[in-house]
mmCIF file of C-alpha atoms in Angstrom:
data_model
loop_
_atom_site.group_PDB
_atom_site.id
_atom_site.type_symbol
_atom_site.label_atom_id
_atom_site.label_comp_id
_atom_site.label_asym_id
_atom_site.label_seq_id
_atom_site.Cartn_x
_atom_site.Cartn_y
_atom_site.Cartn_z
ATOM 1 C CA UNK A 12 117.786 -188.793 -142.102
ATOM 2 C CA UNK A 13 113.974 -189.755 -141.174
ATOM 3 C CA UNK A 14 112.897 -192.856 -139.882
ATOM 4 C CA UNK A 15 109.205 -193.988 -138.966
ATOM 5 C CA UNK A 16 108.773 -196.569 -136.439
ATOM 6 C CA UNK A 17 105.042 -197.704 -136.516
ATOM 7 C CA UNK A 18 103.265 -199.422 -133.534
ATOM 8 C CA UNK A 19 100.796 -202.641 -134.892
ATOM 9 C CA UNK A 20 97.771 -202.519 -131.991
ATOM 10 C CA UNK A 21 94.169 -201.304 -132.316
ATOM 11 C CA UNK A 22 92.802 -198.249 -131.098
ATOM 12 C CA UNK A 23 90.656 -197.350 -127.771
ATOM 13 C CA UNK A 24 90.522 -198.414 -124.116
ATOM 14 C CA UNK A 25 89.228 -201.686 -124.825
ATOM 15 C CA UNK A 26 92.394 -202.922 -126.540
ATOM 16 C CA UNK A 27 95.115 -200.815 -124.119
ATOM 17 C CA UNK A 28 96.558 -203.730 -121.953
ATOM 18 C CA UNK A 29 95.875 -206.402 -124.503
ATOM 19 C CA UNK A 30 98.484 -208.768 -125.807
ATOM 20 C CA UNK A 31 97.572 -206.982 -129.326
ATOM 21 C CA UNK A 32 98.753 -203.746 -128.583
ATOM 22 C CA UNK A 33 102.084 -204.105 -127.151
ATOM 23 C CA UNK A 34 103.577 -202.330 -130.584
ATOM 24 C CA UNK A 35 101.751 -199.156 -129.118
ATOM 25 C CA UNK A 36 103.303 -199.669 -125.559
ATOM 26 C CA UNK A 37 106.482 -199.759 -126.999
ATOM 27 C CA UNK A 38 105.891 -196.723 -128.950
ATOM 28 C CA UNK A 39 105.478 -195.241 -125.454
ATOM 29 C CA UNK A 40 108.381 -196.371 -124.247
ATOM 30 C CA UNK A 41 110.342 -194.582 -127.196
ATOM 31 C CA UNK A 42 108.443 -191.714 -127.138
ATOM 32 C CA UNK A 43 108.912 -191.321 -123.494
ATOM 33 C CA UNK A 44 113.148 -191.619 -123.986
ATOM 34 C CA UNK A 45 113.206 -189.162 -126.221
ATOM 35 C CA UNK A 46 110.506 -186.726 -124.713
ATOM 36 C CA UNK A 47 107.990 -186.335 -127.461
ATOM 37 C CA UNK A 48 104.133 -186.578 -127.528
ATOM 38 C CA UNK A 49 101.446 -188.431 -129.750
ATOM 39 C CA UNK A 50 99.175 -186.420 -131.314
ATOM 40 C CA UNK A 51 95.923 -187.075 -133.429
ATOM 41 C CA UNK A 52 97.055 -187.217 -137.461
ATOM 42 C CA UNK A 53 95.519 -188.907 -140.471
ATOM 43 C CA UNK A 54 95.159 -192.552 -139.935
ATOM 44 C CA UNK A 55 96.284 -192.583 -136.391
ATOM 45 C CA UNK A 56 98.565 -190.949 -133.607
ATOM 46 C CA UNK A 57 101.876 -189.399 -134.910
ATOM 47 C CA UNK A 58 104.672 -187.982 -132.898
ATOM 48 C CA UNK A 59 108.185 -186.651 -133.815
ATOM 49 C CA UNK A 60 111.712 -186.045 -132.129
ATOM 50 C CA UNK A 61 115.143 -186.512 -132.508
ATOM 51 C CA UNK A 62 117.195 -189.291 -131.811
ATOM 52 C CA UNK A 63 120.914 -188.582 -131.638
ATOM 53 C CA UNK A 64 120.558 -186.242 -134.876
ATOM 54 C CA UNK A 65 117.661 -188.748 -136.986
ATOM 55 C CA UNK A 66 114.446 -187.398 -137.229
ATOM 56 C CA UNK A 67 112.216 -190.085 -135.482
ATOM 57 C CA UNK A 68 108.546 -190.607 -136.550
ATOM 58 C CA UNK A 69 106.469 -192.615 -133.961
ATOM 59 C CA UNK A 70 103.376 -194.105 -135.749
ATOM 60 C CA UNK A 71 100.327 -195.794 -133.946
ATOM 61 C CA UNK A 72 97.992 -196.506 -136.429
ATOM 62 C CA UNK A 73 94.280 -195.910 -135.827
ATOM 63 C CA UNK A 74 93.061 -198.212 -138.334
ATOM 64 C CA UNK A 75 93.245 -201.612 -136.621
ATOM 65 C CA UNK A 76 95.748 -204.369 -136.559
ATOM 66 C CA UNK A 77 94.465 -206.107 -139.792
ATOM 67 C CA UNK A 78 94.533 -203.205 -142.139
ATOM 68 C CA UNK A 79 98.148 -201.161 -140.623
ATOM 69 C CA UNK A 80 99.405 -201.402 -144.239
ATOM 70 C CA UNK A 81 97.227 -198.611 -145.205
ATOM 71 C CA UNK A 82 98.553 -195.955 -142.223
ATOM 72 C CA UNK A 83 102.395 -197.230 -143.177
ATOM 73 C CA UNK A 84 101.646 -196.336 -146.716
ATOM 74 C CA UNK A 85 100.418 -193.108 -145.945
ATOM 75 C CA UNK A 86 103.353 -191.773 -144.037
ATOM 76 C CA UNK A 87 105.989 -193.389 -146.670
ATOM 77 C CA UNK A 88 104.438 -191.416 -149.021
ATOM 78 C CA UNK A 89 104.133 -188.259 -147.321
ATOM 79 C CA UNK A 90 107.475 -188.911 -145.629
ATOM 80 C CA UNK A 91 108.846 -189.804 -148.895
ATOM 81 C CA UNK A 92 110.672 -192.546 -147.023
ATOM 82 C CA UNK A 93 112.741 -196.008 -148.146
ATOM 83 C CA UNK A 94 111.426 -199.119 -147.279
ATOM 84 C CA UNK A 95 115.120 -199.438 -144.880
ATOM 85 C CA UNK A 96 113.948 -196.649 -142.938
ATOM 86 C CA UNK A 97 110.817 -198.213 -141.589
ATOM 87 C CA UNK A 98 110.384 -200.526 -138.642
ATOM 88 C CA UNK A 99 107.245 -202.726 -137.744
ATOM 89 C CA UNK A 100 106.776 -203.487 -134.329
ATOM 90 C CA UNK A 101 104.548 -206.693 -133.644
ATOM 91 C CA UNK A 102 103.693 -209.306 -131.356
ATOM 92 C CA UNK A 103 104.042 -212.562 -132.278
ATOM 93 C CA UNK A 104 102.625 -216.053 -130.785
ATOM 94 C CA UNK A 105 105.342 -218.229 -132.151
ATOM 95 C CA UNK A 106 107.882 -216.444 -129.715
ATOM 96 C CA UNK A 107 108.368 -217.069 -126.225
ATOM 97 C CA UNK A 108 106.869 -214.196 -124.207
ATOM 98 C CA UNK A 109 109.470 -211.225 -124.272
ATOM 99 C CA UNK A 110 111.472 -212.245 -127.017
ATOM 100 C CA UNK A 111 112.627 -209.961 -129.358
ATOM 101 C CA UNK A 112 113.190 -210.806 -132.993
ATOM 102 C CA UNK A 113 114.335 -208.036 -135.385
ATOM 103 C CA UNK A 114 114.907 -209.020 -138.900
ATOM 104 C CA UNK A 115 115.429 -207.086 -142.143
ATOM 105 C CA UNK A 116 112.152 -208.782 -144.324
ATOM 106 C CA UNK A 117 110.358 -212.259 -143.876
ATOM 107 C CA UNK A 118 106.680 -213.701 -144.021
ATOM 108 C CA UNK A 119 103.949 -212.543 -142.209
ATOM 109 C CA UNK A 120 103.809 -215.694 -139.975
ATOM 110 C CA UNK A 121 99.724 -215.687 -139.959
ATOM 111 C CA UNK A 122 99.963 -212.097 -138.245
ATOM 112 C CA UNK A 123 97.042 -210.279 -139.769
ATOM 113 C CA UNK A 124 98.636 -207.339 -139.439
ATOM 114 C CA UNK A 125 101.737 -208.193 -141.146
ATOM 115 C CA UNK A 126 100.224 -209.705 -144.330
ATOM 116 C CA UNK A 127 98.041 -205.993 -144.700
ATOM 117 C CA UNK A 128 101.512 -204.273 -144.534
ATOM 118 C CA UNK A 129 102.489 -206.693 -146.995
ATOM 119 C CA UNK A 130 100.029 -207.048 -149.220
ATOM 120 C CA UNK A 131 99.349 -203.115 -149.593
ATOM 121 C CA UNK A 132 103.335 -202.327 -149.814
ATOM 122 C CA UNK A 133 103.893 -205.231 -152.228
ATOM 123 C CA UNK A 134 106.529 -206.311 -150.644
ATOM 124 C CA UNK A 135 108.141 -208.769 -147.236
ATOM 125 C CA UNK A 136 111.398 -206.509 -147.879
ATOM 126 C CA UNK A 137 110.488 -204.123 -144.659
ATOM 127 C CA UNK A 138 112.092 -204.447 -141.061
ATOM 128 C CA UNK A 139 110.158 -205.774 -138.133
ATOM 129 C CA UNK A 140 110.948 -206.450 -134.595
ATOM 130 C CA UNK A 141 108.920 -209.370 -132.830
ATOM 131 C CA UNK A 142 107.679 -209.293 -129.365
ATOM 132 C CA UNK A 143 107.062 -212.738 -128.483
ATOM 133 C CA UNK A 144 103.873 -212.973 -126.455
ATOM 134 C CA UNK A 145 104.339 -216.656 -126.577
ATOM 135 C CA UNK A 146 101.151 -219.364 -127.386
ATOM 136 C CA UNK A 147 100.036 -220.276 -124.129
ATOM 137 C CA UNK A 148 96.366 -220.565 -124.838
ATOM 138 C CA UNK A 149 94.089 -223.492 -125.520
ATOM 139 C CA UNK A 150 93.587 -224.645 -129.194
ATOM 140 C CA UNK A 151 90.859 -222.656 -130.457
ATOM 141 C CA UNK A 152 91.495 -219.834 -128.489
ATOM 142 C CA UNK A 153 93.991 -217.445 -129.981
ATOM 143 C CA UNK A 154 91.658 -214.732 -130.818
ATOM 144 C CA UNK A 155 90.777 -214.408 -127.448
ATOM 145 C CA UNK A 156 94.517 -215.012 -125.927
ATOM 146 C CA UNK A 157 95.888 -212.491 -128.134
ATOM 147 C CA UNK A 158 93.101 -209.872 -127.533
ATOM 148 C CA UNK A 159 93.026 -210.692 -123.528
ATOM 149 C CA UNK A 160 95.019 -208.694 -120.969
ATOM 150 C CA UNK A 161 98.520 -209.492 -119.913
ATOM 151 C CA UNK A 162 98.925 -212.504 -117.090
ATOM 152 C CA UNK A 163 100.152 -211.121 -113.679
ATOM 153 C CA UNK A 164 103.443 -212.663 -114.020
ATOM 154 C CA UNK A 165 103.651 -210.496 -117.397
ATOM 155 C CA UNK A 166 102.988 -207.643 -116.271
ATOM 156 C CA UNK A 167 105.553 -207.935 -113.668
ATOM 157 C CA UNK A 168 108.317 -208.365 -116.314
ATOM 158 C CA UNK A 169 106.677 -206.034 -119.232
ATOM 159 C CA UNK A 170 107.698 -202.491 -117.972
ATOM 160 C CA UNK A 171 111.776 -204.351 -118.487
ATOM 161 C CA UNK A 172 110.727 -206.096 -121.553
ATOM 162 C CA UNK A 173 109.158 -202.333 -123.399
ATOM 163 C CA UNK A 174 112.669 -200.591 -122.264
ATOM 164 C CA UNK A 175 114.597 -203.322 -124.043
ATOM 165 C CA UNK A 176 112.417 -203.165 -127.099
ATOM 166 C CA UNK A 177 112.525 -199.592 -127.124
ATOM 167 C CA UNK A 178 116.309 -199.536 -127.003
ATOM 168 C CA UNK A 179 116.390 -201.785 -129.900
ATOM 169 C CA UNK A 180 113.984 -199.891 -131.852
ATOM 170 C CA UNK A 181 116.468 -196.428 -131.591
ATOM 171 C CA UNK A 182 119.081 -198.834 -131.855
ATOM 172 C CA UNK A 183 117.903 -199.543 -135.352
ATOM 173 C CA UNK A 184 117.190 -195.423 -136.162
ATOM 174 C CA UNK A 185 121.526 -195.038 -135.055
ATOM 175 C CA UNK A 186 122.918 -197.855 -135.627
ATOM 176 C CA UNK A 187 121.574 -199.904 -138.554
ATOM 177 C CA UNK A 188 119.488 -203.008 -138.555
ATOM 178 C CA UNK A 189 122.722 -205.476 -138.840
ATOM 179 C CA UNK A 190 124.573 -204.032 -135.497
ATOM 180 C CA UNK A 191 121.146 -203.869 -133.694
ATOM 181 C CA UNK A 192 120.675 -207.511 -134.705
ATOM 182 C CA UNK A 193 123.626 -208.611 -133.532
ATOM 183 C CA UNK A 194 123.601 -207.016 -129.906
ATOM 184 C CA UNK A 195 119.584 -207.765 -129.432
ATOM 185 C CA UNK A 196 118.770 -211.201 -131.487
ATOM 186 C CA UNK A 197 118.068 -213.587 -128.844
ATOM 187 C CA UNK A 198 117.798 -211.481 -125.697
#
C-alpha cells in the first residue's frame, strides 16, 4: 500500500516560518519520525519511507500554494494512486490557531490552494487535514497575516502542535481516515 501525503506552502527562505507553509513543517515533522530525507524531484521535494509496512510519500510541492493541484496530479499519476490514499495538509484561517480538522472531502473554504487541487483533480472527494492558524488580523490584511511569520506565543506552542499533526497524518497512512477522525477531530 502507497500513500502520498503532500505539504501546501511555497518554496524558498522567504516563505519558511510563514503562517503559509506550515503543511511543509509538518512534512518535517513526519519525515523526521520516520527517518527519511527530502530530496529535489519534478515539481517539488519528494521523500519516501515506511510507516509500519505502507510505503509513505512525503510531497512539498515547489510550485506555490495557488497552483499545488498540478504537483498532486503528477505524483497520482506516476504513483498510480486512489484519490483515498492522498492527504492535503493546509492551514486554514477559519480555525482557531492549532486546530486540527481532518475530513474525508469538502470545499475549498477560499484556500487558494485548495480550489487548484480541486479544480485540476476535478473533484472535493480528497482528504485534508486543517491546521487552524486562526484570523487574528485586521480586515484587509489576510494576505499579509497569512504570509507573515508566526507570533511569539505561536511559536512557543508550534513544535507540540507539528508532532500532533504529524501523528495524525501517519495515523491516517495505518489506521484509516474514520479512526484517525475520531481520536484527533477537535484536539
Amino acid at each position: 500500500m502507497k500513500y502520498l501525503i503532500v505539504g501546501i506552502g511555497n518554496k524558498g527562505e522567504r516563505y519558511e516560518n510563514t503562517r503559509h507553509n506550515v503543511g511543509f513543517k509538518i512534512l518535517d515533522g513526519i519525515a523526521e519520525k520516520i527517518g527519511v530525507h527530502f530530496v529535489s524531484s519534478h515539481f517539488g521535494s519528494l521523500a519516501e519511507g515506511k510507516y509500519k509496512g505502507r510505503k509513505v510519500f512525503l510531497l512539498k510541492p515547489d510550485t506555490f500554494v495557488n497552483l499545488s493541484g498540478f504537483a498532486l496530479v503528477y505524483w497520482k499519476q506516476k504513483m498510480a494512486l486512489p484519490l483515498e490514499n492522498i492527504l492535503v495538509i493546509t492551514d486554514d484561517l477559519s480555525l482557531p490557531f492549532g486546530s486540527l480538522r481532518l475530513k474525508p472531502k469538502g470545499s475549498a473554504a477560499g484556500h487558494n490552494g485548495l480550489k487548484n487541487i480541486e479544480e485540476v483533480l476535478g473533484t472535493q472527494g480528497y482528504a485534508r487535514l486543517r491546521f487552524g492558524i486562526s484570523s487574528d488580523f485586521e480586515k484587509g490584511k489576510q494576505v499579509d497575516f497569512v504570509l507573515g511569520e508566526w507570533s511569539e506565543e505561536e511559536k512557543e506552542k508550534l513544535s507540540e502542535m507539528i508532532e500532533k499533526f504529524s501523528d495524525a497524518a501517519l495515523s491516517f497512512v495505518f489506521s484509516g481516515i474514520g479512526n484517525t477522525m475520531s481520536v484527533f477531530n477537535g484536539k
